[in-house]
Coordinates of C-alpha atoms in Angstrom, one line a residue:
M1 CA 26.9 12.3 -62.6
V2 CA 26.0 10.2 -65.7
F3 CA 23.8 12.2 -68.6
F4 CA 21.1 9.5 -69.6
D5 CA 20.2 10.7 -73.4
E6 CA 19.4 7.5 -75.3
A7 CA 17.0 4.9 -74.3
K8 CA 15.6 1.3 -75.6
I9 CA 12.1 0.2 -74.7
H10 CA 9.4 -2.1 -75.5
V11 CA 5.5 -1.1 -75.4
K12 CA 3.0 -3.3 -75.8
A13 CA -0.4 -1.7 -76.3
G14 CA -3.7 -3.9 -74.4
D15 CA -5.7 -6.5 -76.0
G16 CA -8.8 -5.7 -77.1
G17 CA -11.7 -8.3 -74.9
N18 CA -13.4 -11.1 -76.7
G19 CA -17.1 -11.0 -77.6
I20 CA -19.2 -13.4 -76.4
V21 CA -21.9 -15.9 -77.4
A22 CA -25.0 -15.7 -75.1
F23 CA -28.5 -16.0 -75.8
R24 CA -31.5 -14.4 -73.7
R25 CA -33.0 -16.9 -71.2
E26 CA -36.3 -15.1 -69.8
K27 CA -39.3 -16.6 -68.3
F28 CA -42.0 -16.7 -70.6
V29 CA -39.2 -15.8 -73.5
P30 CA -38.6 -20.0 -74.3
F31 CA -36.8 -18.9 -78.2
G32 CA -34.3 -15.7 -76.7
G33 CA -32.3 -14.2 -79.4
P34 CA -29.0 -13.6 -79.0
C35 CA -27.3 -11.0 -76.9
G36 CA -24.0 -11.8 -76.4
G37 CA -22.4 -7.9 -75.4
N38 CA -19.0 -6.7 -77.4
G39 CA -15.6 -6.4 -75.4
G40 CA -13.8 -3.4 -74.8
R41 CA -10.7 -1.8 -76.5
G42 CA -7.2 -2.1 -74.9
G43 CA -5.6 0.8 -73.8
H44 CA -3.2 2.8 -76.2
I45 CA 0.2 4.0 -75.1
F46 CA 1.4 7.3 -75.5
L47 CA 4.3 9.5 -74.9
V48 CA 4.0 12.6 -73.3
A49 CA 6.6 15.3 -73.4
D50 CA 7.0 17.0 -69.7
A51 CA 9.0 19.9 -68.9
G52 CA 9.7 18.4 -65.4
L53 CA 12.3 15.7 -66.5
N54 CA 16.0 16.5 -68.3
T55 CA 17.1 12.8 -68.6
L56 CA 16.0 9.5 -69.4
I57 CA 17.6 8.0 -66.8
A58 CA 14.3 6.3 -65.6
F59 CA 14.3 3.8 -68.7
K60 CA 17.5 2.3 -66.9
R61 CA 15.1 1.3 -64.2
R62 CA 12.1 0.0 -66.5
Q63 CA 12.1 -1.2 -70.2
H64 CA 8.9 -2.9 -70.6
F65 CA 5.4 -1.3 -70.6
R66 CA 2.3 -3.0 -71.4
A67 CA -1.0 -1.2 -71.3
E68 CA -4.2 -2.7 -70.0
R69 CA -6.2 -5.1 -72.1
G70 CA -10.0 -4.7 -72.7
M71 CA -12.5 -6.5 -70.8
H72 CA -14.9 -9.3 -72.3
G73 CA -18.3 -8.6 -73.0
G74 CA -20.8 -9.9 -70.9
G75 CA -24.7 -11.3 -71.4
K76 CA -27.5 -8.9 -71.8
N77 CA -25.3 -6.9 -74.5
K78 CA -23.1 -5.9 -71.9
Q79 CA -20.1 -4.0 -73.5
G80 CA -16.6 -4.7 -72.0
R81 CA -14.6 -2.2 -70.4
N82 CA -12.0 -0.4 -72.0
G83 CA -8.4 -0.8 -70.9
Q84 CA -6.8 2.3 -69.4
D85 CA -4.3 3.9 -71.4
L86 CA -0.9 4.5 -70.3
R87 CA 1.1 7.5 -70.5
I88 CA 4.8 7.4 -70.2
P89 CA 6.5 10.5 -69.5
V90 CA 9.8 11.8 -71.6
P91 CA 11.8 15.0 -71.7
V92 CA 10.7 17.7 -74.0
G93 CA 13.2 17.3 -76.7
T94 CA 12.9 13.3 -77.0
V95 CA 12.7 12.2 -80.6
V96 CA 11.3 8.4 -81.0
R97 CA 12.0 6.0 -83.5
D98 CA 11.3 2.6 -84.5
A99 CA 14.2 0.8 -82.9
E100 CA 14.0 -2.2 -85.8
T101 CA 13.5 0.3 -89.2
G102 CA 15.1 3.5 -87.8
E103 CA 11.8 4.9 -88.6
L104 CA 10.9 8.6 -87.1
L105 CA 7.9 8.2 -85.1
A106 CA 7.6 11.5 -83.2
D107 CA 9.4 14.3 -81.9
L108 CA 8.0 16.0 -79.0
V109 CA 9.4 19.5 -78.5
A110 CA 6.4 20.9 -76.2
D111 CA 5.3 20.4 -73.0
G112 CA 2.1 18.5 -72.7
Q113 CA 2.9 17.1 -76.3
E114 CA 1.8 13.5 -77.0
V115 CA 1.7 10.5 -79.4
I116 CA 0.5 7.4 -79.6
V117 CA 3.2 4.9 -80.1
A118 CA 1.1 1.3 -79.7
H119 CA -2.3 1.2 -80.5
A120 CA -4.6 -1.1 -78.9
G121 CA -6.6 -3.6 -80.2
K122 CA -10.3 -3.3 -80.6
G123 CA -13.0 -5.4 -78.8
G124 CA -14.4 -8.5 -80.7
R125 CA -18.1 -8.2 -81.4
G126 CA -20.4 -10.3 -79.6
N127 CA -22.9 -12.6 -81.4
A128 CA -25.9 -10.2 -81.0
V129 CA -24.1 -7.9 -83.8
F130 CA -24.4 -11.4 -86.2
A131 CA -28.0 -11.9 -85.8
T132 CA -29.7 -11.5 -89.6
P133 CA -33.2 -12.7 -90.7
T134 CA -31.4 -15.7 -92.3
N135 CA -29.6 -16.5 -89.2
Q136 CA -31.1 -15.6 -86.1
A137 CA -29.2 -17.5 -83.7
P138 CA -25.6 -16.9 -84.4
R139 CA -23.4 -19.2 -82.3
F140 CA -20.0 -17.5 -82.8
A141 CA -18.2 -14.2 -81.6
E142 CA -14.9 -12.3 -82.7
K143 CA -11.7 -12.5 -80.5
G144 CA -10.4 -9.1 -79.4
E145 CA -7.5 -7.7 -81.7
P146 CA -4.2 -8.3 -80.1
G147 CA -2.6 -4.9 -79.5
E148 CA 0.5 -3.3 -81.2
E149 CA 4.0 -3.8 -80.1
R150 CA 7.4 -2.6 -80.8
W151 CA 10.5 -1.7 -79.3
L152 CA 11.1 2.1 -79.7
R153 CA 14.6 4.2 -79.3
L154 CA 14.6 7.2 -77.3
E155 CA 16.7 10.2 -78.3
L156 CA 17.1 13.3 -75.9
K157 CA 18.2 16.8 -78.0
L158 CA 18.5 19.2 -75.7
I159 CA 16.1 22.3 -76.5
A160 CA 18.1 25.6 -76.5
D161 CA 18.1 28.9 -78.7
V162 CA 22.0 29.0 -78.6
G163 CA 24.6 26.3 -78.6
I164 CA 28.2 27.0 -77.6
V165 CA 30.5 25.1 -79.4
G166 CA 34.5 24.9 -79.4
L167 CA 37.4 22.3 -78.6
P168 CA 38.0 21.1 -75.1
N169 CA 39.2 23.8 -72.5
A170 CA 38.0 26.5 -75.0
G171 CA 35.9 28.2 -71.8
K172 CA 32.4 27.0 -72.8
S173 CA 31.0 26.3 -69.5
T174 CA 33.1 29.3 -67.9
L175 CA 30.8 31.4 -70.4
L176 CA 27.5 29.7 -69.2
S177 CA 28.2 29.9 -65.9
V178 CA 28.9 33.7 -66.3
V179 CA 26.0 34.6 -68.1
S180 CA 23.3 32.3 -66.4
A181 CA 22.3 30.7 -63.3
A182 CA 23.7 27.2 -64.5
R183 CA 26.6 25.8 -62.2
P184 CA 28.2 23.3 -64.5
K185 CA 31.7 21.9 -63.3
I186 CA 34.6 23.8 -64.4
A187 CA 38.2 22.8 -64.5
D188 CA 41.4 23.0 -66.3
Y189 CA 41.8 19.7 -67.9
P190 CA 40.3 18.3 -71.2
F191 CA 36.7 16.7 -71.0
T192 CA 35.5 18.6 -67.8
T193 CA 32.2 18.9 -69.2
L194 CA 30.8 15.2 -69.7
T195 CA 27.5 16.6 -69.6
P196 CA 25.2 19.2 -71.9
N197 CA 24.3 22.1 -69.5
L198 CA 21.4 24.2 -70.2
G199 CA 20.8 27.7 -68.8
V200 CA 18.4 30.9 -69.1
V201 CA 20.1 34.0 -69.9
E202 CA 18.3 37.4 -70.0
I203 CA 19.6 40.8 -70.8
D204 CA 18.0 44.0 -71.7
N205 CA 14.4 42.3 -70.6
H206 CA 14.7 39.8 -73.2
T207 CA 15.5 36.0 -72.6
F208 CA 17.1 32.8 -74.3
V209 CA 18.2 29.3 -73.6
L210 CA 22.0 29.0 -73.8
A211 CA 23.6 25.3 -73.9
D212 CA 27.1 24.6 -73.5
I213 CA 27.8 21.4 -75.4
P214 CA 30.8 19.4 -74.2
G215 CA 34.3 20.0 -76.1
L216 CA 34.4 18.3 -79.6
I217 CA 37.7 16.7 -81.1
E218 CA 39.0 15.5 -84.5
G219 CA 36.7 12.3 -85.2
A220 CA 33.7 13.6 -83.0
H221 CA 31.4 13.3 -85.9
A222 CA 32.6 9.4 -86.0
G223 CA 31.7 8.9 -82.4
A224 CA 35.5 9.8 -81.2
G225 CA 35.8 11.2 -77.7
L226 CA 32.3 11.8 -77.1
G227 CA 31.4 12.2 -80.7
H228 CA 27.7 11.3 -81.3
Q229 CA 26.6 11.4 -77.7
F230 CA 26.2 15.2 -78.0
L231 CA 26.6 16.4 -81.3
R232 CA 22.8 15.9 -81.2
H233 CA 22.4 18.2 -78.5
I234 CA 23.4 21.3 -81.1
E235 CA 21.0 20.3 -83.6
R236 CA 18.1 21.9 -82.6
T237 CA 19.6 25.3 -81.9
R238 CA 18.9 28.3 -83.9
L239 CA 22.2 29.9 -83.2
I240 CA 25.6 28.4 -82.7
I241 CA 28.5 30.3 -80.8
H242 CA 31.7 29.2 -82.0
L243 CA 33.9 29.4 -79.0
L244 CA 38.0 29.6 -79.7
D245 CA 40.7 29.4 -77.2
G246 CA 42.5 32.3 -77.3
A247 CA 45.6 30.4 -75.4
S248 CA 45.5 28.1 -78.1
A249 CA 48.6 27.8 -80.4
N250 CA 46.4 28.4 -83.7
P251 CA 42.7 29.2 -83.0
L252 CA 42.0 29.3 -86.9
V253 CA 43.0 25.5 -86.6
D254 CA 40.7 24.8 -83.8
F255 CA 38.1 26.9 -85.8
E256 CA 38.7 24.6 -89.2
V257 CA 39.1 21.4 -86.9
V258 CA 35.3 22.3 -85.4
N259 CA 33.7 23.3 -88.6
R260 CA 34.7 19.9 -90.2
E261 CA 33.3 18.0 -87.6
L262 CA 29.8 19.9 -87.9
E263 CA 29.8 19.3 -91.8
L264 CA 30.5 15.7 -91.6
Y265 CA 27.9 14.6 -89.0
S266 CA 25.6 17.0 -90.3
P267 CA 25.5 19.5 -93.3
R268 CA 22.4 20.9 -91.8
L269 CA 24.0 21.3 -88.4
A270 CA 27.2 23.2 -90.2
A271 CA 24.6 25.6 -92.2
K272 CA 23.4 26.9 -88.8
P273 CA 24.5 30.7 -88.2
Q274 CA 27.6 31.0 -86.5
I275 CA 29.1 34.0 -83.9
V276 CA 32.5 33.3 -83.5
V277 CA 33.7 34.3 -80.3
L278 CA 37.7 34.3 -79.1
N279 CA 38.1 33.8 -75.6
K280 CA 40.6 34.6 -72.9
L281 CA 41.4 38.1 -74.0
D282 CA 42.7 38.9 -70.7
L283 CA 45.6 36.5 -71.9
P284 CA 48.5 38.3 -74.0
E285 CA 48.2 35.2 -76.5
A286 CA 44.6 35.4 -77.2
Q287 CA 45.2 39.4 -77.6
A288 CA 48.4 38.7 -80.1
A289 CA 45.9 36.3 -81.9
W290 CA 42.6 38.8 -82.2
P291 CA 43.9 40.7 -84.9
R292 CA 44.4 37.4 -87.2
V293 CA 41.4 35.8 -86.0
Q294 CA 39.6 39.0 -86.7
A295 CA 40.8 39.5 -90.3
A296 CA 39.8 35.6 -91.2
M297 CA 36.6 35.4 -90.0
N298 CA 35.5 38.9 -91.9
R299 CA 36.9 37.5 -94.9
Q300 CA 34.5 34.8 -94.8
G301 CA 31.7 37.0 -94.0
L302 CA 31.3 35.7 -90.4
P303 CA 30.2 38.0 -87.3
V304 CA 33.5 38.0 -84.9
L305 CA 33.9 38.7 -80.9
A306 CA 36.6 38.9 -78.7
I307 CA 35.6 38.0 -74.8
S308 CA 37.0 37.2 -71.7
A309 CA 34.6 35.1 -69.9
V310 CA 36.6 35.5 -66.9
T311 CA 37.1 38.9 -66.5
G312 CA 33.3 39.4 -68.1
Q313 CA 35.1 41.8 -70.8
G314 CA 33.0 41.7 -74.0
V315 CA 30.4 39.5 -72.8
P316 CA 27.2 41.9 -72.2
E317 CA 27.9 42.9 -76.1
L318 CA 28.0 39.2 -77.5
L319 CA 24.5 38.6 -75.5
R320 CA 23.3 41.9 -77.1
R321 CA 24.5 40.4 -80.5
I322 CA 23.1 37.0 -79.6
V323 CA 19.4 38.6 -78.9
N324 CA 19.5 40.7 -82.5
L325 CA 20.4 37.5 -84.4
L326 CA 17.6 35.5 -82.8
A327 CA 15.2 37.8 -83.5
E328 CA 15.7 37.8 -87.2
L329 CA 15.6 33.8 -87.1
P330 CA 12.9 31.5 -87.3
E331 CA 11.5 29.4 -84.2
L332 CA 12.3 25.8 -83.4
E333 CA 10.4 23.9 -85.7
P334 CA 9.9 20.0 -85.3
F335 CA 11.6 17.1 -87.3
A336 CA 9.2 16.2 -90.1
V337 CA 7.3 13.2 -89.0
P338 CA 5.6 10.6 -91.2
S339 CA 2.5 8.7 -90.3
L340 CA 2.9 6.7 -87.5
R341 CA 0.7 3.4 -88.8
S342 CA 3.5 2.4 -91.1
G343 CA 2.6 0.2 -94.0
L344 CA 2.4 -3.4 -94.7
R345 CA 6.3 -4.8 -95.2
L346 CA 6.0 -7.6 -97.1
R347 CA 8.4 -10.9 -97.1
A348 CA 9.8 -11.7 -100.2
G349 CA 9.2 -15.6 -101.6
V350 CA 11.6 -18.3 -101.5
D351 CA 12.3 -19.0 -104.9
E352 CA 9.8 -16.4 -107.2
E353 CA 9.3 -13.0 -106.4
P354 CA 5.6 -12.2 -105.0
I355 CA 2.9 -12.7 -107.8
P356 CA 0.7 -9.2 -107.5
V357 CA -2.8 -10.9 -108.2
L358 CA -6.2 -9.1 -108.5
R359 CA -5.7 -5.4 -106.9
Q360 CA -8.9 -4.1 -106.0
A361 CA -10.1 -0.7 -106.2
D362 CA -11.3 -0.6 -102.7
D363 CA -8.0 -0.4 -100.7
A364 CA -9.9 -2.4 -97.7
N365 CA -10.2 -5.5 -100.4
I366 CA -6.4 -5.1 -101.8
F367 CA -4.1 -8.0 -101.4
E368 CA -1.0 -10.0 -102.5
I369 CA -0.5 -13.6 -103.0
E370 CA 3.4 -14.8 -102.6
R371 CA 4.7 -18.4 -103.1
A372 CA 6.9 -19.1 -100.2
G373 CA 8.1 -22.2 -101.3
P374 CA 6.8 -26.0 -102.9
Q375 CA 3.1 -26.1 -102.1
F376 CA 3.1 -23.3 -99.4
F377 CA 1.4 -19.7 -100.3
R378 CA 1.2 -16.9 -98.0
V379 CA -2.0 -14.1 -98.5
H380 CA -0.7 -10.4 -97.5
S381 CA -4.1 -8.5 -96.6
P382 CA -4.6 -6.3 -93.5
R383 CA -8.2 -7.1 -93.9
L384 CA -7.9 -10.7 -94.2
E385 CA -5.3 -10.7 -91.5
R386 CA -7.2 -8.6 -89.2
L387 CA -10.1 -10.8 -89.8
A388 CA -7.7 -14.0 -88.6
R389 CA -6.6 -12.5 -85.5
I390 CA -10.1 -12.1 -84.3
T391 CA -12.0 -15.2 -85.7
D392 CA -12.4 -18.1 -83.3
W393 CA -11.0 -21.2 -85.0
D394 CA -12.5 -23.5 -82.7
N395 CA -16.0 -22.6 -83.8
D396 CA -17.4 -23.9 -87.0
E397 CA -19.3 -21.0 -87.6
A398 CA -16.8 -18.4 -87.3
V399 CA -14.7 -20.2 -89.5
A400 CA -17.5 -20.5 -91.9
R401 CA -17.6 -16.5 -92.0
F402 CA -14.2 -16.2 -92.5
Q403 CA -14.0 -18.5 -95.5
R404 CA -17.5 -16.1 -97.3
V405 CA -15.2 -13.1 -96.8
S406 CA -11.8 -14.7 -98.8
Q407 CA -14.4 -16.0 -101.3
A408 CA -16.3 -12.4 -101.5
M409 CA -12.8 -10.8 -101.5
G410 CA -11.6 -13.0 -104.3
V411 CA -9.1 -14.1 -103.0
D412 CA -10.0 -18.2 -103.2
E413 CA -10.1 -17.5 -106.9
A414 CA -6.8 -15.7 -107.3
L415 CA -4.9 -19.0 -105.6
A416 CA -6.3 -21.5 -108.0
K417 CA -5.0 -19.0 -110.4
A418 CA -1.4 -18.7 -108.8
G419 CA -1.5 -22.5 -108.7
A420 CA -2.8 -23.5 -105.3
S421 CA -4.0 -27.0 -105.2
L422 CA -5.8 -29.4 -102.7
G423 CA -3.6 -29.8 -99.8
D424 CA -1.6 -27.0 -99.9
T425 CA -0.7 -24.6 -97.1
V426 CA -1.9 -21.1 -97.4
A427 CA -0.9 -18.9 -94.7
I428 CA -2.9 -15.5 -94.1
G429 CA 0.0 -12.9 -93.2
E430 CA 1.8 -14.5 -90.2
V431 CA -1.3 -15.1 -88.5
V432 CA -2.6 -18.7 -89.4
E433 CA -1.9 -21.3 -91.8
L434 CA -4.7 -23.2 -93.4
E435 CA -5.2 -26.0 -95.9
W436 CA -6.4 -25.3 -98.9
Q437 CA -9.8 -27.4 -99.6

């Protein structure tokens, strides 16, 4: 079995439907007014945490997801239908990042939790909206906005109260199988466990989730062995059982090796509470090592126990100690997630730094002008870029409206101050290029 805990997918929200140009054509109404309806919005794309899933293998077969676009408006002020939202199920414990920037977008830790990862485009407005006392028959409408699209990186981090760590063959899978109904693959050779295993433990009317994490080796923090593939799965645990192999030549050296890997991978992970457990107490080597291990852990102020996972010796005491510690520890909290709507990223100019011009108090009218090359200027403005996307550039009235908005915002005046002259190219973001007139 292969455990799929990473995936990369592309999501494309639905485009908005176009508004239309239409006029009333009724008997005995010779000069019917505009009645073009608005387009519907496209469909959003959601990721939804589903407790019935435990792997990201579904995304090996399908990587591209597209929501439905909104329908176009109709005559007689008919509103276009909204596109259907697309909900994509993912396992509980999925962390979502922007694949290009690495920005953390969501951390889905509860069944049914959902988040929008691609926002739908708004529907364009029909010509009926633009009728005014001075322009009673507008002959233009807006196009629908394009929906957001992006590549996402999904990482599954198992949600467990307690994680068992240790070098290969310390007996982690054996302990999990003894205390829960989990049935991990067990054999006497390194890296028997190639996938994390979860089990629910019940003792004295208390339950907790225990995760068996595949064995660590030196260099795991840098990806050696199973490295990064599995270290992430103990980031969520509230408590760590550090299992030592009682048959090892030096369990204390093993203890230092594993702790060093945890520290190098994540100081936050290394700071989690630990219970140190010497396993295989049924063997003479473990019995001989126990006083030395116990004394070393006492000096470090760490709780330490000795057990035999095979015979069950000391296991009930270990489980009760875990229950008591969990009662004192805070509940799991999701990773801090910033706003999904990331800010505008400006591209640096070719020969000069961007020239900030005319920053308005109203956030909607903030813009920035960049000299992007000889006789080439680029205007960065969320409002103007949105308007450029929904403008029908083949319609003279729609183009005139764009020019009026640009002038009202002060963009034309700012371009002149920045040195734009007749015939220069002015780009509106990455949306459209125009000739300065």
